[in-house]
Short mmCIF file of C-alpha atoms in Angstrom, two decimals:
data_model
loop_
_atom_site.label_atom_id
_atom_site.label_comp_id
_atom_site.label_asym_id
_atom_site.label_seq_id
_atom_site.Cartn_x
_atom_site.Cartn_y
_atom_site.Cartn_z
CA MET A 1 -45.28 54.71 20.41
CA ARG A 2 -46.67 58.28 20.96
CA LEU A 3 -46.98 60.03 24.31
CA GLY A 4 -46.83 63.52 25.76
CA ILE A 5 -42.98 63.81 25.38
CA GLY A 6 -42.94 62.77 21.78
CA ARG A 7 -42.72 59.69 19.57
CA SER A 8 -40.42 56.93 20.91
CA VAL A 9 -37.77 55.90 18.41
CA LYS A 10 -35.25 53.98 20.64
CA ARG A 11 -34.63 52.91 24.16
CA ASP A 12 -31.48 54.42 25.91
CA ALA A 13 -29.74 53.51 29.12
CA VAL A 14 -26.40 54.01 30.79
CA LEU A 15 -24.97 51.08 32.67
CA VAL A 16 -22.25 51.71 35.30
CA ARG A 17 -19.62 49.15 36.05
CA VAL A 18 -17.33 49.53 39.12
CA GLU A 19 -14.44 47.25 39.87
CA THR A 20 -12.59 47.06 43.16
CA ASP A 21 -8.95 46.24 43.73
CA GLU A 22 -10.36 42.96 45.20
CA GLY A 23 -11.87 42.16 41.96
CA LEU A 24 -15.49 42.65 42.98
CA ILE A 25 -17.70 44.18 40.17
CA GLY A 26 -20.77 46.15 40.87
CA TRP A 27 -23.43 47.26 38.43
CA GLY A 28 -25.81 50.10 38.30
CA GLU A 29 -28.07 52.11 35.96
CA SER A 30 -28.15 55.80 35.27
CA HIS A 31 -31.00 57.35 33.44
CA HIS A 32 -30.00 58.63 30.11
CA GLY A 33 -31.42 62.12 30.44
CA ARG A 34 -31.94 61.96 26.60
CA CYS A 35 -28.21 62.32 26.10
CA PRO A 36 -26.73 58.99 27.06
CA GLY A 37 -23.29 59.69 25.64
CA ALA A 38 -23.00 62.83 27.66
CA ILE A 39 -24.03 61.01 30.93
CA ALA A 40 -21.62 58.18 30.22
CA ARG A 41 -18.83 60.67 29.58
CA LEU A 42 -19.49 62.47 32.89
CA ILE A 43 -19.23 59.19 34.74
CA ASP A 44 -16.09 58.06 32.91
CA THR A 45 -14.19 61.25 33.58
CA THR A 46 -15.36 63.56 36.46
CA LEU A 47 -17.10 61.02 38.68
CA ARG A 48 -14.44 58.53 38.11
CA GLU A 49 -11.64 60.86 39.27
CA LEU A 50 -13.70 61.90 42.24
CA VAL A 51 -14.18 58.36 43.77
CA ILE A 52 -11.14 56.31 42.60
CA GLY A 53 -9.16 55.30 45.64
CA MET A 54 -12.11 55.49 48.03
CA ASP A 55 -13.45 52.43 50.03
CA ALA A 56 -16.19 51.04 47.80
CA CYS A 57 -18.29 50.18 50.95
CA ASP A 58 -18.34 53.79 52.02
CA VAL A 59 -21.37 54.50 49.86
CA ALA A 60 -22.48 57.52 51.83
CA GLY A 61 -18.92 58.97 51.70
CA ALA A 62 -18.85 58.56 47.93
CA TRP A 63 -22.23 60.05 47.60
CA HIS A 64 -21.33 63.07 49.64
CA ARG A 65 -18.06 63.66 47.71
CA VAL A 66 -19.91 63.70 44.39
CA TYR A 67 -22.56 65.95 45.85
CA LYS A 68 -19.98 68.35 47.35
CA MET A 69 -17.95 68.53 44.18
CA GLN A 70 -20.59 68.35 41.49
CA LEU A 71 -24.15 68.98 42.70
CA ALA A 72 -23.56 71.54 45.51
CA SER A 73 -21.20 73.91 43.64
CA HIS A 74 -20.49 74.60 40.00
CA GLY A 75 -21.62 71.14 38.99
CA MET A 76 -23.67 69.55 36.25
CA GLY A 77 -26.98 69.69 38.02
CA ALA A 78 -29.46 67.06 36.84
CA ALA A 79 -26.80 65.34 34.81
CA ALA A 80 -24.73 64.79 37.91
CA ALA A 81 -27.62 63.33 39.71
CA LEU A 82 -28.31 60.96 36.93
CA ALA A 83 -24.62 59.98 36.86
CA LEU A 84 -24.32 59.61 40.58
CA SER A 85 -27.45 57.38 40.72
CA GLY A 86 -25.76 54.59 38.62
CA LEU A 87 -22.56 54.87 40.56
CA ASP A 88 -24.41 54.57 43.87
CA GLN A 89 -26.33 51.47 42.74
CA ALA A 90 -23.10 49.85 41.68
CA LEU A 91 -21.50 50.48 45.10
CA TRP A 92 -24.55 48.97 46.84
CA ASP A 93 -24.06 45.98 44.59
CA ILE A 94 -20.54 45.65 45.91
CA ARG A 95 -21.70 45.98 49.52
CA CYS A 96 -24.12 43.14 48.93
CA GLN A 97 -21.35 40.92 47.46
CA ARG A 98 -19.23 41.67 50.56
CA THR A 99 -21.95 40.48 52.87
CA ASN A 100 -23.58 37.82 50.64
CA TRP A 101 -26.90 39.42 51.40
CA SER A 102 -29.76 40.52 49.17
CA LEU A 103 -30.22 44.29 48.65
CA CYS A 104 -33.53 44.45 50.50
CA GLU A 105 -32.02 42.62 53.47
CA LEU A 106 -28.93 44.81 53.54
CA LEU A 107 -31.24 47.91 53.49
CA GLY A 108 -33.10 46.58 56.49
CA GLY A 109 -36.09 44.90 54.85
CA GLY A 110 -37.01 41.53 53.46
CA PRO A 111 -38.87 39.81 50.67
CA LYS A 112 -42.59 40.47 50.36
CA PRO A 113 -45.10 40.95 47.67
CA ILE A 114 -45.33 44.53 46.18
CA LYS A 115 -48.33 45.55 44.08
CA ALA A 116 -47.50 46.43 40.52
CA TYR A 117 -49.16 48.44 37.76
CA ALA A 118 -48.62 48.10 34.07
CA GLY A 119 -46.64 51.00 32.76
CA GLY A 120 -43.46 51.76 31.05
CA ILE A 121 -43.60 53.11 27.35
CA ALA A 122 -47.05 51.64 26.86
CA LEU A 123 -50.87 52.35 26.86
CA GLY A 124 -50.29 55.51 24.72
CA TRP A 125 -52.22 57.72 22.29
CA GLN A 126 -53.64 55.03 20.09
CA ASP A 127 -57.31 54.76 19.00
CA PRO A 128 -59.60 53.81 21.88
CA GLU A 129 -60.39 50.48 20.38
CA THR A 130 -56.74 49.33 20.23
CA LEU A 131 -56.04 50.90 23.61
CA VAL A 132 -58.84 48.86 25.12
CA GLU A 133 -57.38 45.69 23.36
CA GLU A 134 -53.91 46.36 24.94
CA ALA A 135 -55.42 46.96 28.33
CA ARG A 136 -57.52 43.82 28.23
CA ALA A 137 -54.37 41.80 27.33
CA LEU A 138 -52.57 43.23 30.42
CA VAL A 139 -55.38 42.45 32.74
CA LYS A 140 -55.37 38.92 31.31
CA GLN A 141 -51.65 38.63 32.25
CA GLY A 142 -52.68 39.38 35.85
CA PHE A 143 -52.29 43.09 36.34
CA ARG A 144 -54.81 44.72 38.68
CA ALA A 145 -53.70 48.26 37.92
CA LEU A 146 -52.78 50.09 34.68
CA LYS A 147 -51.31 53.51 33.80
CA LEU A 148 -52.79 55.16 30.68
CA ARG A 149 -50.79 57.92 28.85
CA VAL A 150 -52.70 61.24 28.54
CA GLY A 151 -51.48 64.77 27.71
CA ASP A 152 -52.94 64.70 24.22
CA THR A 153 -56.08 66.95 24.13
CA ALA A 154 -58.65 67.00 26.88
CA ARG A 155 -61.31 65.62 24.67
CA ARG A 156 -59.18 62.70 23.31
CA ASP A 157 -57.81 61.93 26.67
CA ILE A 158 -61.18 61.53 28.29
CA GLU A 159 -62.43 59.49 25.42
CA ARG A 160 -59.56 57.01 25.75
CA VAL A 161 -59.79 56.73 29.54
CA ARG A 162 -63.55 56.36 29.53
CA ALA A 163 -63.29 53.67 26.92
CA VAL A 164 -60.79 51.64 29.03
CA ARG A 165 -62.85 52.12 32.20
CA LEU A 166 -66.07 50.86 30.58
CA ALA A 167 -64.21 47.90 29.07
CA LEU A 168 -62.40 46.86 32.38
CA GLY A 169 -65.02 47.68 34.94
CA ASP A 170 -64.54 49.17 38.42
CA ASP A 171 -62.19 46.50 39.83
CA ILE A 172 -59.14 47.54 37.96
CA ASP A 173 -57.14 50.51 39.30
CA LEU A 174 -56.56 53.15 36.58
CA LEU A 175 -53.86 55.78 36.68
CA VAL A 176 -53.04 58.48 34.11
CA ASP A 177 -49.65 60.09 33.18
CA ALA A 178 -49.62 63.34 31.32
CA ASN A 179 -45.88 63.42 30.90
CA THR A 180 -45.80 67.18 31.71
CA GLY A 181 -48.10 67.87 28.67
CA TYR A 182 -51.02 69.64 30.44
CA THR A 183 -51.85 73.24 30.95
CA LEU A 184 -53.92 74.35 33.93
CA ASP A 185 -56.88 74.71 31.61
CA ASP A 186 -56.35 71.13 30.48
CA VAL A 187 -56.50 69.92 34.10
CA ARG A 188 -59.69 72.01 34.62
CA ARG A 189 -61.35 70.32 31.68
CA VAL A 190 -60.22 66.72 32.47
CA MET A 191 -60.57 66.63 36.28
CA PRO A 192 -64.38 66.14 36.36
CA ALA A 193 -64.22 63.16 34.03
CA TYR A 194 -61.20 61.67 35.91
CA GLU A 195 -63.18 61.95 39.09
CA GLU A 196 -66.19 60.26 37.62
CA LEU A 197 -64.03 57.43 36.23
CA ASP A 198 -62.34 56.95 39.64
CA ILE A 199 -58.77 57.63 38.45
CA GLY A 200 -56.15 56.78 41.09
CA TRP A 201 -53.75 59.64 40.30
CA LEU A 202 -52.87 62.22 37.65
CA GLU A 203 -49.15 61.98 37.10
CA GLU A 204 -46.95 64.88 36.17
CA PRO A 205 -49.32 67.24 34.47
CA PHE A 206 -46.58 69.91 34.54
CA PRO A 207 -42.81 70.12 34.56
CA ALA A 208 -41.31 69.37 38.00
CA TRP A 209 -40.16 72.99 38.62
CA ASP A 210 -43.67 74.46 38.24
CA ALA A 211 -44.78 74.34 41.82
CA GLU A 212 -47.41 77.04 41.38
CA ALA A 213 -49.17 75.10 38.67
CA TYR A 214 -49.25 72.00 40.95
CA ALA A 215 -50.72 74.08 43.72
CA SER A 216 -53.46 75.38 41.49
CA ALA A 217 -54.13 71.92 39.99
CA ALA A 218 -54.57 70.44 43.45
CA ARG A 219 -57.49 72.76 44.07
CA LEU A 220 -59.37 71.83 40.85
CA GLY A 221 -60.61 68.44 41.89
CA ARG A 222 -60.19 65.29 44.08
CA VAL A 223 -58.04 63.20 41.86
CA PRO A 224 -54.58 63.29 43.60
CA LEU A 225 -51.47 64.38 41.84
CA ALA A 226 -48.40 62.30 41.46
CA ALA A 227 -44.81 63.46 40.71
CA GLY A 228 -41.22 62.90 41.49
CA GLU A 229 -39.47 61.07 38.55
CA ASN A 230 -37.97 64.41 37.51
CA HIS A 231 -37.10 65.70 41.01
CA TYR A 232 -33.47 65.24 41.93
CA THR A 233 -32.22 64.41 45.47
CA ARG A 234 -33.96 65.04 48.84
CA TYR A 235 -33.32 68.80 48.38
CA GLU A 236 -36.03 68.92 45.70
CA PHE A 237 -38.31 66.49 47.31
CA GLY A 238 -38.29 68.43 50.60
CA PRO A 239 -40.42 71.40 49.12
CA LEU A 240 -42.43 68.92 47.17
CA LEU A 241 -43.49 67.18 50.40
CA LYS A 242 -43.84 70.38 52.33
CA ASP A 243 -46.20 71.99 49.74
CA GLY A 244 -48.57 69.00 50.15
CA ASN A 245 -49.97 69.35 46.69
CA VAL A 246 -48.55 65.99 45.33
CA ARG A 247 -49.91 62.88 47.18
CA PHE A 248 -47.93 60.13 45.41
CA ILE A 249 -44.23 60.31 45.51
CA GLN A 250 -42.19 58.75 42.58
CA PRO A 251 -38.39 58.88 42.92
CA ASP A 252 -36.52 57.10 40.20
CA LEU A 253 -33.49 55.32 41.60
CA SER A 254 -31.57 56.01 38.34
CA LYS A 255 -32.31 59.74 38.48
CA THR A 256 -32.65 61.05 41.94
CA GLY A 257 -29.35 60.09 43.39
CA GLY A 258 -29.48 56.20 43.61
CA ILE A 259 -30.46 53.83 46.49
CA THR A 260 -28.82 55.98 49.16
CA GLU A 261 -30.94 59.07 48.30
CA ALA A 262 -34.11 57.18 47.50
CA MET A 263 -34.05 55.65 51.08
CA ARG A 264 -33.78 59.19 52.45
CA ILE A 265 -36.70 60.41 50.36
CA ALA A 266 -38.74 57.42 51.46
CA ALA A 267 -38.16 58.33 55.07
CA MET A 268 -39.17 61.93 54.42
CA ALA A 269 -42.34 60.76 52.65
CA SER A 270 -43.11 58.29 55.55
CA ALA A 271 -43.00 61.28 57.94
CA VAL A 272 -45.96 62.82 56.20
CA LYS A 273 -47.77 59.51 55.62
CA LEU A 274 -47.14 59.17 51.91
CA THR A 275 -46.11 56.16 49.89
CA VAL A 276 -43.17 55.94 47.42
CA ASN A 277 -43.99 54.63 43.95
CA PRO A 278 -40.71 54.61 42.06
CA HIS A 279 -40.66 55.53 38.45
CA THR A 280 -38.69 52.79 36.67
CA SER A 281 -35.98 53.26 33.97
CA ALA A 282 -35.00 51.30 31.04
CA THR A 283 -33.18 47.99 32.09
CA ALA A 284 -33.55 45.09 34.38
CA ILE A 285 -31.00 46.63 36.82
CA ASN A 286 -33.29 49.47 37.72
CA MET A 287 -36.45 47.42 37.74
CA ALA A 288 -35.01 44.67 40.05
CA THR A 289 -33.45 47.39 42.29
CA SER A 290 -36.77 49.28 42.58
CA ILE A 291 -38.51 46.12 43.90
CA HIS A 292 -35.82 45.49 46.54
CA TYR A 293 -36.04 49.11 47.52
CA LEU A 294 -39.81 48.89 47.95
CA CYS A 295 -39.25 45.81 50.20
CA ALA A 296 -36.90 47.80 52.39
CA VAL A 297 -39.15 50.76 53.17
CA ASP A 298 -42.17 51.04 55.56
CA ASN A 299 -44.21 53.13 52.94
CA PRO A 300 -44.13 51.06 49.72
CA GLY A 301 -46.60 51.93 46.98
CA TYR A 302 -46.69 50.57 43.46
CA PHE A 303 -43.95 49.10 41.40
CA GLU A 304 -44.04 50.35 37.84
CA ALA A 305 -43.81 47.21 35.64
CA ASP A 306 -42.51 47.99 32.19
CA VAL A 307 -44.83 46.23 29.79
CA THR A 308 -43.31 47.59 26.52
CA GLN A 309 -43.52 44.84 23.98
CA LEU A 310 -39.96 45.24 22.84
CA ASN A 311 -37.25 45.85 25.47
CA PRO A 312 -34.16 43.51 25.17
CA PHE A 313 -32.47 45.31 28.14
CA ARG A 314 -35.41 44.10 30.28
CA ASP A 315 -35.65 40.62 28.90
CA TYR A 316 -32.16 39.56 27.78
CA LEU A 317 -29.60 41.79 29.70
CA ALA A 318 -29.17 39.25 32.52
CA GLY A 319 -30.64 36.04 31.10
CA GLN A 320 -33.73 36.39 33.20
CA GLN A 321 -36.74 38.72 33.81
CA PRO A 322 -36.48 41.31 36.55
CA TYR A 323 -39.83 40.47 38.02
CA GLU A 324 -42.72 37.97 37.71
CA LEU A 325 -46.29 38.89 38.32
CA ASP A 326 -48.29 36.59 40.75
CA ALA A 327 -51.96 35.85 40.77
CA GLN A 328 -52.72 38.87 42.89
CA GLY A 329 -50.90 41.36 40.49
CA CYS A 330 -47.88 41.57 42.78
CA VAL A 331 -44.16 41.20 42.30
CA SER A 332 -41.43 40.05 44.71
CA PRO A 333 -37.70 40.61 44.77
CA LEU A 334 -35.47 38.25 42.93
CA PRO A 335 -33.59 35.96 45.41
CA GLY A 336 -29.85 35.77 45.61
CA ILE A 337 -27.09 38.22 46.39
CA GLY A 338 -27.76 41.81 45.58
CA ILE A 339 -30.64 42.34 43.28
CA GLY A 340 -30.53 38.66 42.10
CA LEU A 341 -29.25 39.13 38.56
CA ARG A 342 -25.91 39.91 36.77
CA PRO A 343 -25.54 41.62 33.39
CA ASP A 344 -24.18 39.72 30.49
CA GLU A 345 -21.20 41.73 29.12
CA ALA A 346 -21.39 39.95 25.78
CA PHE A 347 -25.01 41.12 25.45
CA LEU A 348 -23.84 44.65 26.26
CA ALA A 349 -21.18 44.49 23.59
CA GLU A 350 -23.81 43.64 21.06
CA HIS A 351 -25.84 46.72 21.84
CA PRO A 352 -23.57 49.85 21.57
CA LEU A 353 -24.69 53.38 22.11
CA ILE A 354 -26.79 55.02 19.49
CA GLU A 355 -26.53 58.73 19.68
CA GLY A 356 -29.32 61.14 19.17
CA PRO A 357 -32.68 61.81 20.86
CA CYS A 358 -34.94 58.93 21.96
CA TYR A 359 -38.05 60.98 21.45
CA VAL A 360 -38.77 63.03 18.34
#
């Protein structure tokens, strides 16, 4: 699979297991940051030493301690945010077990349908004919929205997007994701075509830190920009929301600081009338958690459904799928305590860490 950040050669993830002195076990997922061994080591050493002995239900307290000792001063920056995200999810899992409530209910929401788009590591830089074939198969499954990978060249991107729009018609929502691969000149070239083809958003044309490029791109056309999967904590989302150049907000619960911080970000986005459309990470834990999160906020947008053909950590990690698509192209939270699934530790033992980059 080829896309703007390289050719995918493996799928990485970091799973976080927290056990209390009562014997409760909570699970979370940290994004790998393309160096899963390093993120896992950070969790097993530094974060572990910071939170051992705390009350597992004091999620805000644990979050603040890691923030104070790692993120705010002399810390590991993005790596600490990734590590904290998995820890935070695991602590919320323990809270759910203490109360026997589902995550969305504990967060103040309840089960409801959430519209989904076909995404993940899919719909990439293949020939237009094979891309159309893949897109048609996903629509046949029930998806009413798809996200195509762009960031190749302007000409080839337009050719692929146009082929899918002509094949699927106007009733299917199409989104595009450049994976930080565009220049401002690229955006200038593609924007008229994307407007003509009624593209719902242009995601991450540039790296997250390049606020000036986002400001310039927002003036180049009417297709709204989307970003957030590589923004960490509310302190980076604050300027993003204040600038007003990005209209679709995409925190990843395994990157931005976990459930605790994603709820804060959702509230900030709600105050400026924007939806949250979380980027999903590699395993069923993040995917199921993201649906519960969307059910707990008042400004839910899309759920990103990973439609990669091969992803054992989505399909077999917990003996069940993290989501099921209904006839309207929506997903609902899994029933039960927490996020509704528990990882199989025997499965984990069969899939040890493979070091090295996941994109080449």
